[in-house]
Structure formats: C-alpha cells, structure tokens
PDB file of C-alpha atoms and ligand atoms in Angstrom:
ATOM      1  CA  UNK A   1      77.665 112.172 117.766  1.00  0.00           C
ATOM      2  CA  UNK A   2      78.415 114.187 114.607  1.00  0.00           C
ATOM      3  CA  UNK A   3      76.150 113.587 111.691  1.00  0.00           C
ATOM      4  CA  UNK A   4      78.108 113.711 108.216  1.00  0.00           C
ATOM      5  CA  UNK A   5      76.911 113.859 105.022  1.00  0.00           C
ATOM      6  CA  UNK A   6      77.767 110.651 103.328  1.00  0.00           C
ATOM      7  CA  UNK A   7      79.508 110.873 100.177  1.00  0.00           C
ATOM      8  CA  UNK A   8      80.867 107.961  97.804  1.00  0.00           C
ATOM      9  CA  UNK A   9      84.603 107.470  98.017  1.00  0.00           C
ATOM     10  CA  UNK A  10      84.457 106.623  94.246  1.00  0.00           C
ATOM     11  CA  UNK A  11      82.333 109.073  92.662  1.00  0.00           C
ATOM     12  CA  UNK A  12      81.548 111.905  95.410  1.00  0.00           C
ATOM     13  CA  UNK A  13      78.025 111.326  95.036  1.00  0.00           C
ATOM     14  CA  UNK A  14      75.618 111.744  98.272  1.00  0.00           C
ATOM     15  CA  UNK A  15      73.154 109.635  97.053  1.00  0.00           C
ATOM     16  CA  UNK A  16      74.018 106.728  99.154  1.00  0.00           C
ATOM     17  CA  UNK A  17      71.946 104.014 100.829  1.00  0.00           C
ATOM     18  CA  UNK A  18      73.520 102.297 103.727  1.00  0.00           C
ATOM     19  CA  UNK A  19      74.520  98.812 102.805  1.00  0.00           C
ATOM     20  CA  UNK A  20      75.297  97.144 106.241  1.00  0.00           C
ATOM     21  CA  UNK A  21      78.609  97.163 108.229  1.00  0.00           C
ATOM     22  CA  UNK A  22      81.860  95.460 107.833  1.00  0.00           C
ATOM     23  CA  UNK A  23      83.718  93.229 110.306  1.00  0.00           C
ATOM     24  CA  UNK A  24      85.423  96.258 111.635  1.00  0.00           C
ATOM     25  CA  UNK A  25      82.005  97.955 111.970  1.00  0.00           C
ATOM     26  CA  UNK A  26      82.597 100.261 109.135  1.00  0.00           C
ATOM     27  CA  UNK A  27      79.525 101.400 107.195  1.00  0.00           C
ATOM     28  CA  UNK A  28      79.174 100.312 103.995  1.00  0.00           C
ATOM     29  CA  UNK A  29      77.120 102.025 101.220  1.00  0.00           C
ATOM     30  CA  UNK A  30      75.601 101.496  97.573  1.00  0.00           C
ATOM     31  CA  UNK A  31      75.860 104.441  95.669  1.00  0.00           C
ATOM     32  CA  UNK A  32      72.617 105.326  93.431  1.00  0.00           C
ATOM     33  CA  UNK A  33      74.479 107.485  91.306  1.00  0.00           C
ATOM     34  CA  UNK A  34      76.879 105.188  89.767  1.00  0.00           C
ATOM     35  CA  UNK A  35      75.830 101.656  91.462  1.00  0.00           C
ATOM     36  CA  UNK A  36      79.238 101.291  92.876  1.00  0.00           C
ATOM     37  CA  UNK A  37      79.709  99.397  96.431  1.00  0.00           C
ATOM     38  CA  UNK A  38      82.059 100.798  99.024  1.00  0.00           C
ATOM     39  CA  UNK A  39      82.891 101.308 102.581  1.00  0.00           C
ATOM     40  CA  UNK A  40      83.203 104.802 103.801  1.00  0.00           C
ATOM     41  CA  UNK A  41      86.314 106.334 104.865  1.00  0.00           C
ATOM     42  CA  UNK A  42      86.892 105.058 108.476  1.00  0.00           C
ATOM     43  CA  UNK A  43      86.800 107.617 111.312  1.00  0.00           C
ATOM     44  CA  UNK A  44      89.859 107.270 113.329  1.00  0.00           C
ATOM     45  CA  UNK A  45      88.148 109.652 115.751  1.00  0.00           C
ATOM     46  CA  UNK A  46      90.871 112.518 115.568  1.00  0.00           C
ATOM     47  CA  UNK A  47      89.452 116.203 115.509  1.00  0.00           C
ATOM     48  CA  UNK A  48      90.433 118.430 112.577  1.00  0.00           C
ATOM     49  CA  UNK A  49      92.281 120.326 115.605  1.00  0.00           C
ATOM     50  CA  UNK A  50      94.091 117.582 116.522  1.00  0.00           C
ATOM     51  CA  UNK A  51      94.903 116.294 112.795  1.00  0.00           C
ATOM     52  CA  UNK A  52      96.238 119.797 111.944  1.00  0.00           C
ATOM     53  CA  UNK A  53      98.444 119.810 115.134  1.00  0.00           C
ATOM     54  CA  UNK A  54     100.025 116.524 114.234  1.00  0.00           C
ATOM     55  CA  UNK A  55     100.313 117.311 110.640  1.00  0.00           C
ATOM     56  CA  UNK A  56     102.092 120.510 111.840  1.00  0.00           C
ATOM     57  CA  UNK A  57     104.578 118.536 113.862  1.00  0.00           C
ATOM     58  CA  UNK A  58     105.183 115.944 111.220  1.00  0.00           C
ATOM     59  CA  UNK A  59     106.130 118.917 108.824  1.00  0.00           C
ATOM     60  CA  UNK A  60     108.675 120.009 111.421  1.00  0.00           C
ATOM     61  CA  UNK A  61     110.195 117.123 112.635  1.00  0.00           C
ATOM     62  CA  UNK A  62     109.487 114.624 109.655  1.00  0.00           C
ATOM     63  CA  UNK A  63     109.778 111.419 112.049  1.00  0.00           C
ATOM     64  CA  UNK A  64     106.649 109.424 111.773  1.00  0.00           C
ATOM     65  CA  UNK A  65     108.088 107.103 114.269  1.00  0.00           C
ATOM     66  CA  UNK A  66     108.747 110.208 116.896  1.00  0.00           C
ATOM     67  CA  UNK A  67     105.129 111.272 115.945  1.00  0.00           C
ATOM     68  CA  UNK A  68     103.712 107.899 116.815  1.00  0.00           C
ATOM     69  CA  UNK A  69     105.406 107.962 120.308  1.00  0.00           C
ATOM     70  CA  UNK A  70     104.423 111.717 120.883  1.00  0.00           C
ATOM     71  CA  UNK A  71     100.813 111.547 119.825  1.00  0.00           C
ATOM     72  CA  UNK A  72     100.177 108.144 120.142  1.00  0.00           C
ATOM     73  CA  UNK A  73      98.785 107.929 116.619  1.00  0.00           C
ATOM     74  CA  UNK A  74      99.529 105.116 114.216  1.00  0.00           C
ATOM     75  CA  UNK A  75     102.119 106.437 111.635  1.00  0.00           C
ATOM     76  CA  UNK A  76     100.051 104.632 108.801  1.00  0.00           C
ATOM     77  CA  UNK A  77      97.522 107.047 109.777  1.00  0.00           C
ATOM     78  CA  UNK A  78      99.590 110.170 109.688  1.00  0.00           C
ATOM     79  CA  UNK A  79     100.941 108.790 106.092  1.00  0.00           C
ATOM     80  CA  UNK A  80      97.578 108.648 104.968  1.00  0.00           C
ATOM     81  CA  UNK A  81      96.707 112.163 106.130  1.00  0.00           C
ATOM     82  CA  UNK A  82      99.894 113.517 104.445  1.00  0.00           C
ATOM     83  CA  UNK A  83      98.935 111.798 100.991  1.00  0.00           C
ATOM     84  CA  UNK A  84      95.668 113.708 101.185  1.00  0.00           C
ATOM     85  CA  UNK A  85      97.016 116.870 102.130  1.00  0.00           C
ATOM     86  CA  UNK A  86     100.436 117.768 101.058  1.00  0.00           C
TER      87      UNK A  86
HETATM   88 ZN1   ZN B   1      79.017 106.153  93.059  1.00  0.00          ZN
END
C-alpha cells in the first residue's frame, strides 16, 4: 500500500482531515485551509508506467474503443487522463 500525501482537489492544500468514505469507498476530506469538503480523486489502480504506456498508445492510434479492448481500461478513464495531460 502506497501512502500518498492527501491534497485538496479544490485548493491544493494538504491540510486535510479525513471525513469518512463515500458509498463507493472513496476517501472524503474536509479541507482546513479553505473549509471546503470534497472527495479525493479516485485511485483506479494503474501505475504511472502503465498509464504512460496507455497514453502513448492512445496518441499513436487515437481510438479509445480500441484501447479499451487492448488494455481493458475504461475509455472514460483514458479520456480523463488525456484532459489532465494533453
Ligand atoms: Zn481547500
């Protein structure tokens, strides 16, 4: 299990307190810096290496449906990655 530094998805602060879980067992937080409440970005369980591999294939072939079949990764997940790293 990798311990990650929790940061607010809204303001980027790491001054968070855990605030229970969602129904999908995602960690929720309360940010002490700005007072916001939120849910941490879900961890889909892909390593950075695998993510990079999938994204590279995505740029080469550019068919999300094909990637979905090849890698068994939901195309919504890949689409979300693409938005974050153009
Ligand atoms: Zn905040």
